Tab-separated table of C-alpha atoms and ligand atoms in Angstrom:
chain	number	residue	atom	x	y	z
A	852	MET	CA	-54.544	-31.888	-77.869
A	853	ASP	CA	-51.366	-31.170	-75.915
A	854	ASP	CA	-52.361	-31.942	-72.338
A	855	LYS	CA	-48.865	-31.534	-70.936
A	856	ILE	CA	-48.755	-29.692	-67.607
A	857	LEU	CA	-45.410	-28.116	-66.730
A	858	VAL	CA	-44.341	-27.021	-63.259
A	859	THR	CA	-45.027	-23.428	-64.131
A	860	ARG	CA	-45.972	-21.140	-66.996
A	861	SER	CA	-44.733	-17.600	-67.479
A	862	SER	CA	-47.193	-14.800	-66.844
A	863	MET	CA	-47.376	-12.524	-69.867
A	864	PRO	CA	-49.161	-9.242	-70.588
A	865	PRO	CA	-51.527	-8.999	-73.597
A	866	TYR	CA	-49.459	-9.282	-76.798
A	867	GLU	CA	-50.665	-5.948	-78.246
A	868	GLU	CA	-49.796	-4.141	-75.058
A	869	TYR	CA	-46.187	-5.277	-75.141
A	870	ILE	CA	-45.818	-4.627	-78.869
A	871	GLU	CA	-47.216	-1.119	-78.434
A	872	ALA	CA	-44.929	-0.512	-75.467
A	873	ILE	CA	-41.734	-1.480	-77.316
A	874	LYS	CA	-42.514	0.687	-80.406
A	875	PRO	CA	-40.632	3.780	-79.111
A	876	LEU	CA	-37.410	1.755	-79.185
A	877	TRP	CA	-37.577	1.858	-83.002
A	878	ASP	CA	-37.371	5.656	-82.785
A	879	SER	CA	-34.783	5.982	-80.058
A	880	HIS	CA	-32.583	3.018	-80.985
A	881	TRP	CA	-31.646	2.979	-77.294
A	882	LEU	CA	-31.749	-0.661	-76.258
A	883	THR	CA	-29.704	-1.029	-73.099
A	884	ASN	CA	-27.166	0.578	-70.699
A	885	MET	CA	-29.521	2.012	-68.100
A	886	GLY	CA	-31.990	3.456	-70.575
A	887	LYS	CA	-35.281	5.234	-69.906
A	888	TYR	CA	-37.267	2.036	-69.245
A	889	HIS	CA	-34.595	0.560	-67.022
A	890	ARG	CA	-34.750	3.673	-64.856
A	891	GLU	CA	-38.547	3.764	-64.867
A	892	LEU	CA	-38.875	0.109	-63.863
A	893	GLU	CA	-36.216	0.442	-61.184
A	894	GLU	CA	-38.192	3.241	-59.534
A	895	LYS	CA	-41.581	1.473	-59.902
A	896	LEU	CA	-40.212	-1.760	-58.435
A	897	ARG	CA	-38.526	0.110	-55.598
A	898	GLU	CA	-41.966	1.494	-54.721
A	899	TYR	CA	-43.763	-1.819	-55.181
A	900	LEU	CA	-41.248	-3.758	-53.113
A	901	ASP	CA	-41.311	-0.981	-50.549
A	902	VAL	CA	-37.507	-0.753	-50.166
A	903	PRO	CA	-35.211	2.280	-49.789
A	904	GLU	CA	-32.875	1.493	-52.714
A	905	LEU	CA	-33.132	-0.956	-55.601
A	906	SER	CA	-30.658	-1.780	-58.348
A	907	LEU	CA	-32.063	-3.555	-61.392
A	908	MET	CA	-29.970	-6.432	-62.788
A	909	VAL	CA	-29.838	-8.743	-65.761
A	910	ASN	CA	-30.899	-11.758	-63.649
A	911	GLY	CA	-31.187	-12.951	-60.068
A	912	HIS	CA	-27.911	-14.804	-60.141
A	913	MET	CA	-25.826	-11.781	-61.134
A	914	ALA	CA	-27.772	-9.752	-58.572
A	915	LEU	CA	-26.510	-12.143	-55.901
A	916	GLU	CA	-22.949	-12.318	-57.223
A	917	LEU	CA	-22.665	-8.540	-57.301
A	918	ALA	CA	-24.459	-8.033	-53.971
A	919	ILE	CA	-21.803	-10.246	-52.392
A	920	GLN	CA	-18.992	-8.523	-54.287
A	921	ALA	CA	-20.224	-5.100	-53.146
A	922	PHE	CA	-19.270	-5.854	-49.551
A	923	GLY	CA	-15.639	-6.642	-50.464
A	924	PHE	CA	-15.138	-9.686	-48.233
A	925	PRO	CA	-11.555	-11.016	-48.032
A	926	GLU	CA	-10.911	-14.022	-50.289
A	927	GLY	CA	-11.446	-17.381	-48.555
A	928	SER	CA	-13.772	-15.969	-45.869
A	929	GLU	CA	-16.626	-18.145	-44.651
A	930	VAL	CA	-20.294	-17.541	-45.397
A	931	ILE	CA	-23.023	-19.395	-43.522
A	932	THR	CA	-25.751	-20.446	-45.929
A	933	THR	CA	-28.354	-23.081	-46.718
A	934	PRO	CA	-27.906	-26.106	-48.985
A	935	PHE	CA	-31.696	-26.369	-49.532
A	936	THR	CA	-31.819	-23.957	-52.438
A	937	PHE	CA	-31.265	-23.573	-56.155
A	938	ILE	CA	-27.645	-24.001	-57.177
A	939	SER	CA	-27.308	-20.275	-57.905
A	940	THR	CA	-27.031	-19.407	-54.195
A	941	THR	CA	-23.966	-21.578	-53.627
A	942	HIS	CA	-22.435	-20.728	-57.004
A	943	ALA	CA	-22.619	-17.007	-56.208
A	944	ILE	CA	-20.707	-17.539	-52.948
A	945	VAL	CA	-18.032	-19.755	-54.499
A	946	ARG	CA	-17.631	-17.557	-57.600
A	947	ASN	CA	-16.843	-14.717	-55.170
A	948	ARG	CA	-13.979	-16.920	-53.843
A	949	LEU	CA	-15.685	-17.423	-50.500
A	950	GLN	CA	-16.257	-20.667	-48.597
A	951	PRO	CA	-19.851	-21.803	-48.077
A	952	VAL	CA	-20.559	-23.235	-44.618
A	953	PHE	CA	-23.806	-25.156	-44.924
A	954	CYS	CA	-26.307	-24.839	-42.111
A	955	ASP	CA	-29.267	-27.163	-41.553
A	956	VAL	CA	-32.820	-25.964	-42.210
A	957	LYS	CA	-36.163	-26.109	-40.420
A	958	GLU	CA	-38.662	-28.783	-41.373
A	959	SER	CA	-41.514	-26.355	-40.790
A	960	ASP	CA	-40.714	-24.105	-43.777
A	961	GLY	CA	-37.379	-25.119	-45.345
A	962	THR	CA	-35.569	-21.923	-44.330
A	963	ILE	CA	-32.214	-21.832	-42.512
A	964	ASP	CA	-32.394	-23.025	-38.901
A	965	GLU	CA	-31.432	-19.841	-37.073
A	966	THR	CA	-30.746	-21.794	-33.869
A	967	LYS	CA	-27.862	-23.599	-35.604
A	968	ILE	CA	-26.108	-20.543	-37.039
A	969	GLU	CA	-24.142	-19.436	-33.987
A	970	ASP	CA	-22.313	-22.777	-33.644
A	971	LEU	CA	-20.972	-22.378	-37.181
A	972	ILE	CA	-19.441	-18.932	-36.673
A	973	THR	CA	-15.629	-18.782	-36.620
A	974	GLU	CA	-13.158	-15.905	-36.818
A	975	ASN	CA	-13.296	-16.292	-40.617
A	976	THR	CA	-17.057	-15.830	-40.897
A	977	VAL	CA	-18.052	-12.627	-42.687
A	978	ALA	CA	-21.666	-13.105	-43.706
A	979	ILE	CA	-24.888	-15.091	-43.549
A	980	ILE	CA	-26.704	-15.804	-46.830
A	981	PRO	CA	-30.113	-17.319	-46.047
A	982	VAL	CA	-32.821	-18.013	-48.621
A	983	HIS	CA	-36.518	-17.146	-48.326
A	984	VAL	CA	-37.199	-20.457	-50.029
A	985	TYR	CA	-40.563	-20.706	-51.886
A	986	GLY	CA	-41.257	-17.213	-50.512
A	987	ASN	CA	-41.247	-18.524	-46.904
A	988	ALA	CA	-39.555	-15.808	-44.865
A	989	CYS	CA	-36.530	-16.700	-42.722
A	990	ASN	CA	-36.473	-15.694	-39.083
A	991	VAL	CA	-35.136	-12.258	-39.976
A	992	GLU	CA	-35.168	-10.961	-36.407
A	993	VAL	CA	-33.035	-13.674	-34.836
A	994	ILE	CA	-30.688	-13.699	-37.826
A	995	GLN	CA	-30.175	-9.937	-37.469
A	996	LYS	CA	-29.444	-10.285	-33.752
A	997	ILE	CA	-26.756	-12.874	-34.454
A	998	ALA	CA	-25.309	-10.748	-37.256
A	999	ASP	CA	-25.154	-7.686	-35.001
A	1000	GLN	CA	-23.531	-9.623	-32.206
A	1001	TYR	CA	-20.781	-11.039	-34.450
A	1002	ASN	CA	-20.517	-8.119	-36.854
A	1003	LEU	CA	-21.615	-10.118	-39.892
A	1004	LYS	CA	-23.377	-8.961	-43.061
A	1005	VAL	CA	-26.703	-10.557	-43.985
A	1006	ILE	CA	-27.534	-10.951	-47.663
A	1007	TYR	CA	-30.893	-12.573	-48.335
A	1008	ASP	CA	-31.506	-14.640	-51.423
A	1009	ALA	CA	-35.089	-13.483	-51.913
A	1010	ALA	CA	-35.275	-14.862	-55.466
A	1011	HIS	CA	-38.632	-16.485	-54.594
A	1012	ALA	CA	-39.953	-13.688	-52.415
A	1013	PHE	CA	-41.164	-10.990	-54.831
A	1014	GLY	CA	-43.940	-9.050	-53.073
A	1015	VAL	CA	-43.691	-10.966	-49.796
A	1016	LYS	CA	-44.199	-8.835	-46.691
A	1017	TYR	CA	-43.133	-9.625	-43.173
A	1018	LYS	CA	-45.055	-7.839	-40.404
A	1019	GLY	CA	-46.418	-5.523	-43.098
A	1020	LYS	CA	-42.986	-4.486	-44.370
A	1021	GLY	CA	-41.431	-5.437	-47.736
A	1022	ILE	CA	-39.181	-8.465	-47.219
A	1023	GLY	CA	-36.301	-6.648	-48.975
A	1024	ASN	CA	-35.938	-4.301	-45.993
A	1025	TYR	CA	-34.287	-6.951	-43.848
A	1026	GLY	CA	-30.560	-7.589	-43.685
A	1027	ASP	CA	-27.899	-5.568	-45.521
A	1028	ALA	CA	-29.099	-6.633	-48.967
A	1029	SER	CA	-31.746	-8.852	-50.587
A	1030	ILE	CA	-31.770	-10.138	-54.118
A	1031	PHE	CA	-34.844	-10.864	-56.223
A	1032	SER	CA	-35.246	-12.905	-59.393
A	1033	PHE	CA	-37.547	-11.813	-62.228
A	1034	HIS	CA	-36.903	-14.923	-64.303
A	1035	ALA	CA	-39.634	-16.181	-66.636
A	1036	THR	CA	-40.516	-18.904	-64.102
A	1037	LYS	CA	-41.116	-16.493	-61.241
A	1038	VAL	CA	-44.276	-14.902	-59.824
A	1039	TYR	CA	-43.266	-11.678	-61.545
A	1040	ASN	CA	-41.011	-11.701	-64.597
A	1041	THR	CA	-39.051	-9.425	-66.887
A	1042	ILE	CA	-38.211	-12.460	-69.111
A	1043	GLU	CA	-34.763	-12.584	-67.444
A	1044	GLY	CA	-34.044	-10.150	-64.668
A	1045	GLY	CA	-33.346	-9.494	-61.044
A	1046	ALA	CA	-32.574	-6.777	-58.533
A	1047	VAL	CA	-30.694	-6.040	-55.353
A	1048	ALA	CA	-32.449	-4.145	-52.569
A	1049	VAL	CA	-30.144	-2.279	-50.192
A	1050	ASN	CA	-30.667	0.108	-47.307
A	1051	GLU	CA	-27.768	2.450	-47.986
A	1052	HIS	CA	-27.320	4.669	-51.035
A	1053	LYS	CA	-23.567	4.015	-51.136
A	1054	TYR	CA	-24.328	0.352	-51.979
A	1055	TYR	CA	-26.764	1.412	-54.692
A	1056	GLU	CA	-23.942	3.449	-56.254
A	1057	LYS	CA	-21.494	0.597	-55.876
A	1058	LEU	CA	-23.913	-1.812	-57.571
A	1059	TYR	CA	-24.563	0.692	-60.377
A	1060	ASN	CA	-20.852	0.691	-61.004
A	1061	LEU	CA	-20.399	-3.075	-60.660
A	1062	LYS	CA	-23.190	-3.930	-63.109
A	1063	ASN	CA	-21.551	-1.748	-65.761
A	1064	PHE	CA	-17.991	-3.143	-65.827
A	1065	GLY	CA	-16.909	-0.799	-63.007
A	1066	ILE	CA	-16.903	2.105	-65.466
A	1067	GLN	CA	-16.928	5.517	-63.754
A	1068	GLY	CA	-16.334	7.671	-66.795
A	1069	GLU	CA	-15.300	7.253	-70.424
A	1070	GLU	CA	-11.676	6.925	-69.433
A	1071	SER	CA	-11.924	5.578	-65.915
A	1072	VAL	CA	-12.670	2.089	-64.565
A	1073	THR	CA	-12.582	1.822	-60.777
A	1074	GLU	CA	-13.861	-1.705	-60.065
A	1075	VAL	CA	-13.573	-5.175	-61.556
A	1076	GLY	CA	-17.209	-5.162	-62.539
A	1077	ALA	CA	-19.403	-7.340	-64.732
A	1078	ASN	CA	-22.035	-6.730	-67.359
A	1079	ALA	CA	-25.259	-7.202	-65.437
A	1080	LYS	CA	-27.501	-4.469	-66.838
A	1081	MET	CA	-31.119	-5.182	-67.680
A	1082	ASN	CA	-31.902	-4.283	-71.288
A	1083	GLU	CA	-34.849	-2.146	-72.413
A	1084	LEU	CA	-36.948	-4.979	-73.893
A	1085	CYS	CA	-36.843	-6.809	-70.577
A	1086	ALA	CA	-37.534	-3.606	-68.644
A	1087	ILE	CA	-40.623	-2.956	-70.806
A	1088	MET	CA	-41.835	-6.520	-70.201
A	1089	GLY	CA	-41.403	-5.769	-66.506
A	1090	LEU	CA	-43.396	-2.540	-66.746
A	1091	CYS	CA	-46.238	-4.346	-68.537
A	1092	ASN	CA	-46.275	-7.309	-66.128
A	1093	LEU	CA	-46.219	-4.998	-63.127
A	1094	ARG	CA	-49.624	-3.603	-64.154
A	1095	TYR	CA	-51.107	-7.082	-63.622
A	1096	ILE	CA	-49.163	-8.241	-60.578
A	1097	ASN	CA	-51.994	-7.861	-58.066
A	1098	ASP	CA	-54.357	-9.877	-60.287
A	1099	THR	CA	-51.647	-12.495	-60.779
A	1100	LEU	CA	-51.168	-12.849	-57.030
A	1101	GLU	CA	-54.912	-13.139	-56.478
A	1102	GLU	CA	-55.208	-15.868	-59.129
A	1103	ARG	CA	-52.335	-17.737	-57.459
A	1104	ARG	CA	-53.985	-17.413	-54.050
A	1105	LYS	CA	-57.233	-18.974	-55.321
A	1106	ARG	CA	-55.367	-21.922	-56.823
A	1107	TYR	CA	-53.227	-22.302	-53.721
A	1108	ASP	CA	-56.319	-22.530	-51.532
A	1109	PHE	CA	-57.866	-25.088	-53.912
A	1110	TYR	CA	-54.804	-27.343	-53.667
A	1111	ILE	CA	-54.633	-26.990	-49.876
A	1112	LYS	CA	-58.317	-27.855	-49.485
A	1113	SER	CA	-58.078	-30.839	-51.824
A	1114	LEU	CA	-54.909	-32.340	-50.357
A	1115	LYS	CA	-55.465	-31.741	-46.654
A	1116	ASP	CA	-56.849	-35.124	-45.671
A	1117	ILE	CA	-54.473	-37.372	-47.577
A	1118	ARG	CA	-52.254	-39.432	-45.291
A	1119	GLY	CA	-48.552	-38.704	-45.666
A	1120	ILE	CA	-49.003	-35.544	-47.730
A	1121	LYS	CA	-47.760	-32.458	-45.932
A	1122	THR	CA	-47.544	-28.819	-46.939
A	1123	PHE	CA	-45.642	-26.010	-45.240
A	1124	VAL	CA	-47.644	-23.921	-42.813
A	1125	LYS	CA	-47.855	-20.252	-43.778
A	1126	SER	CA	-46.999	-17.908	-40.923
A	1127	LYS	CA	-49.635	-15.283	-40.070
A	1128	GLU	CA	-46.937	-12.589	-39.982
A	1129	ILE	CA	-46.146	-13.084	-43.646
A	1130	SER	CA	-48.219	-11.959	-46.600
A	1131	SER	CA	-47.444	-14.634	-49.128
A	1132	ASN	CA	-46.814	-14.420	-52.872
A	1133	TYR	CA	-47.827	-18.066	-53.484
A	1134	ALA	CA	-44.669	-18.580	-55.505
A	1135	TYR	CA	-44.554	-22.390	-55.565
A	1136	PHE	CA	-46.652	-25.313	-54.404
A	1137	PRO	CA	-44.181	-27.566	-52.561
A	1138	VAL	CA	-45.510	-30.798	-51.045
A	1139	LEU	CA	-43.720	-33.233	-48.726
A	1140	ILE	CA	-44.322	-36.935	-49.262
A	1141	GLU	CA	-43.846	-38.524	-45.866
A	1142	ASP	CA	-43.031	-42.137	-44.999
A	1143	ASP	CA	-46.642	-43.095	-44.279
A	1144	CYS	CA	-47.893	-41.975	-47.698
A	1145	TRP	CA	-49.016	-44.697	-50.131
A	1146	ILE	CA	-46.419	-43.565	-52.625
A	1147	THR	CA	-42.828	-42.295	-52.365
A	1148	ARG	CA	-41.738	-38.922	-53.691
A	1149	ASP	CA	-39.849	-40.460	-56.592
A	1150	GLN	CA	-42.724	-42.786	-57.484
A	1151	LEU	CA	-45.133	-39.853	-57.482
A	1152	TYR	CA	-42.782	-37.825	-59.673
A	1153	ASP	CA	-42.647	-40.733	-62.167
A	1154	LYS	CA	-46.382	-41.390	-62.021
A	1155	LEU	CA	-47.160	-37.754	-62.743
A	1156	LYS	CA	-44.702	-37.822	-65.628
A	1157	GLU	CA	-46.378	-40.920	-67.116
A	1158	ASN	CA	-49.515	-38.786	-67.136
A	1159	ASN	CA	-47.789	-35.899	-68.906
A	1160	ILE	CA	-47.502	-33.860	-65.722
A	1161	TYR	CA	-44.080	-32.410	-65.028
A	1162	ALA	CA	-43.630	-31.688	-61.327
A	1163	ARG	CA	-40.099	-30.803	-60.142
A	1164	LYS	CA	-37.917	-31.860	-57.237
A	1165	TYR	CA	-37.018	-28.313	-56.148
A	1166	PHE	CA	-34.588	-28.746	-54.316
A	1167	PHE	CA	-33.024	-32.179	-54.678
A	1168	PRO	CA	-30.155	-32.882	-54.312
A	1169	LEU	CA	-28.902	-30.377	-51.755
A	1170	THR	CA	-26.438	-27.979	-53.363
A	1171	SER	CA	-23.762	-29.283	-50.958
A	1172	ASP	CA	-24.214	-32.746	-52.532
A	1173	GLN	CA	-23.849	-31.589	-56.132
A	1174	ILE	CA	-20.797	-32.941	-57.960
A	1175	CYS	CA	-19.079	-29.558	-58.080
A	1176	PHE	CA	-19.301	-29.030	-54.302
A	1177	LYS	CA	-19.421	-32.516	-52.755
A	1178	ASP	CA	-16.770	-33.116	-50.084
A	1179	LYS	CA	-15.158	-29.725	-50.722
A	1180	TYR	CA	-16.376	-27.832	-47.673
A	1181	LYS	CA	-16.796	-28.319	-43.920
A	1182	LYS	CA	-18.782	-31.427	-43.021
A	1183	ILE	CA	-21.853	-30.402	-41.083
A	1184	CYS	CA	-24.886	-32.412	-40.039
A	1185	LEU	CA	-27.626	-31.545	-42.531
A	1186	LYS	CA	-30.116	-34.120	-41.353
A	1187	LYS	CA	-33.278	-32.077	-41.728
A	1188	ALA	CA	-32.245	-30.524	-45.024
A	1189	ARG	CA	-31.449	-33.961	-46.420
A	1190	ARG	CA	-34.782	-35.334	-45.272
A	1191	LEU	CA	-36.730	-32.424	-46.750
A	1192	SER	CA	-34.830	-32.734	-49.971
A	1193	SER	CA	-35.742	-36.429	-50.232
A	1194	GLN	CA	-39.453	-35.741	-49.606
A	1195	ILE	CA	-40.065	-32.554	-51.545
A	1196	ILE	CA	-41.919	-32.209	-54.815
A	1197	CYS	CA	-43.191	-28.971	-56.351
A	1198	LEU	CA	-46.515	-29.517	-58.067
A	1199	PRO	CA	-47.394	-27.578	-61.205
A	1200	PHE	CA	-48.637	-24.194	-60.118
A	1201	PHE	CA	-49.287	-20.961	-62.035
A	1202	ASP	CA	-51.815	-18.158	-62.264
A	1203	THR	CA	-53.634	-19.425	-65.356
A	1204	MET	CA	-53.856	-23.051	-64.247
A	1205	GLU	CA	-57.261	-24.558	-64.939
A	1206	GLU	CA	-59.313	-26.355	-62.316
A	1207	GLU	CA	-59.406	-29.427	-64.547
A	1208	GLN	CA	-55.581	-29.515	-64.591
A	1209	MET	CA	-55.398	-29.268	-60.813
A	1210	THR	CA	-58.038	-31.964	-60.429
A	1211	ARG	CA	-56.069	-34.322	-62.689
A	1212	ILE	CA	-53.046	-33.889	-60.421
A	1213	ILE	CA	-55.044	-34.240	-57.201
A	1214	ASN	CA	-56.693	-37.446	-58.442
A	1215	ILE	CA	-53.318	-39.029	-59.118
A	1216	ILE	CA	-52.109	-38.097	-55.637
A	1217	LYS	CA	-55.338	-39.443	-54.132
A	1218	GLN	CA	-54.885	-42.648	-56.111
A	1219	SER	CA	-58.435	-42.272	-57.432
B	239	LIG	N1	-31.696	-18.097	-56.043
B	239	LIG	C1	-32.719	-18.970	-56.015
B	239	LIG	C2	-33.194	-19.493	-54.697
B	239	LIG	C3	-33.340	-19.360	-57.205
B	239	LIG	O1	-34.354	-20.251	-57.181
B	239	LIG	C4	-32.884	-18.823	-58.430
B	239	LIG	C5	-33.503	-19.233	-59.682
B	239	LIG	C6	-31.820	-17.898	-58.407
B	239	LIG	C7	-31.243	-17.555	-57.182
B	239	LIG	C8	-31.249	-17.282	-59.643
B	239	LIG	O2	-32.189	-16.420	-60.284
B	239	LIG	P1	-32.118	-16.233	-61.897
B	239	LIG	O3	-30.694	-15.934	-62.270
B	239	LIG	O4	-32.638	-17.467	-62.544
B	239	LIG	O5	-32.996	-15.021	-62.123
B	239	LIG	C9	-35.627	-22.464	-62.997
B	239	LIG	C10	-35.238	-21.029	-63.278
B	239	LIG	O6	-34.440	-20.909	-64.459
B	239	LIG	C11	-34.543	-20.353	-62.149
B	239	LIG	O7	-34.733	-18.950	-62.335
B	239	LIG	C12	-35.099	-20.722	-60.807
B	239	LIG	N2	-34.375	-20.162	-59.697
B	239	LIG	C13	-35.172	-22.230	-60.647
B	239	LIG	C14	-35.773	-22.639	-59.329
B	239	LIG	O8	-36.006	-22.745	-61.673
B	239	LIG	P2	-35.040	-24.720	-64.206
B	239	LIG	O9	-33.757	-25.238	-64.747
B	239	LIG	O10	-35.845	-25.581	-63.334
B	239	LIG	O11	-35.970	-24.114	-65.366
B	239	LIG	P3	-36.666	-24.843	-66.604
B	239	LIG	O12	-36.100	-24.282	-67.863
B	239	LIG	O13	-36.624	-26.313	-66.422
B	239	LIG	O14	-38.158	-24.310	-66.490
B	239	LIG	C15	-39.083	-24.832	-65.550
B	239	LIG	C16	-40.473	-24.699	-66.111
B	239	LIG	O15	-40.829	-23.339	-66.242
B	239	LIG	C17	-40.664	-25.276	-67.512
B	239	LIG	O16	-40.998	-26.621	-67.399
B	239	LIG	C18	-41.785	-24.463	-68.075
B	239	LIG	C19	-41.688	-23.137	-67.373
B	239	LIG	N3	-41.106	-22.093	-68.218
B	239	LIG	C20	-39.751	-22.076	-68.414
B	239	LIG	C21	-39.175	-21.095	-69.180
B	239	LIG	C22	-37.687	-21.073	-69.404
B	239	LIG	C23	-41.930	-21.136	-68.791
B	239	LIG	O17	-43.146	-21.148	-68.627
B	239	LIG	N4	-41.357	-20.158	-69.557
B	239	LIG	C24	-40.015	-20.096	-69.789
B	239	LIG	O18	-39.552	-19.165	-70.484
B	239	LIG	O19	-34.641	-23.375	-63.418
């Protein structure tokens, strides 16, 4: 029997349901370029995420690249961001020919430390790109105040935050734009996919144009765009998965609570505290292995692996320490981010995880 446990497992609708749903494509032969299902999913997700405007994209990374491009920042401008994230966040900034300025994060939830942002602002700063890491919401209110004061744009990387609400409002309502990822490894997936939520219709139109090569008409191209359109097979997967999203979230919540209950009394094992103002999507199960634990983070990672359990060090190393970025940008004290990154481990966590699988993992951590 294959008893391998991976860090996550894609949620999928019943096979027959998807097969039935894709049948019309064999009549229409319309497979991509903002087809019927693309438009339908865009509208359904806009409603579900409770945002004014939503542009569906081929993946979360292109959503972020194009969201940044849409604001037309001058080349070489500075963007304040977090290094405690997936590499995509920093890549999207640099591929837009902007300079990342890395800001430290908070130990309490891994999000950008809003109290450190102001010190990093210079006359070249144009934007703040924070990350709602693991679905933990940033301090959106303070960040907005700073942005207003210094006339900066705020673009949230909400790749992990599908369905998260802050004070009862969809998380994509905050800032000038928020991007979501619908990758196969996410809470909600369209196989590959993503979206940008914006407050103003003019940005929706801009993004529509940018995701389709900047084409305005058959003989007119107005922007240096990309190809970032979601195809119809992915959109249909999204429509099917959306029917089950509330059940998926409930299954994740049950498993989350089980882990929390089982791990709470182990010395040196810490989990992030969930704020009462946030309704969570239980996207990941990150655990911090502190100095007084019987095992180090790396030893635990190896021990789990020996037992066919594949946890992941999301996010180690910091993106600022990756070979392609190391020593290239401003040197800033990232003490807390570095510490978190050395302690973090994401345990396997998904909606169909069995109690026996969770117990196997817990027993290893408990050394029993
Ligand atoms: N911003 C942030 C903060 C992000 O975390 C991400 C993506 C992005 C932006 C960009 O969004 P996308 O362009 O990806 O939409 C994974 C994902 O590929 C990536 O989407 C995600 N963040 C990142 C945190 O994790 P890997 O390299 O760790 O994936 P991989 O292939 O090792 O898969 C991990 C596990 O997931 C596997 O062990 C099993 C499971 N899995 C994987 C695949 C591919 C499935 O169950 N089904 C699958 O189809 O990056």
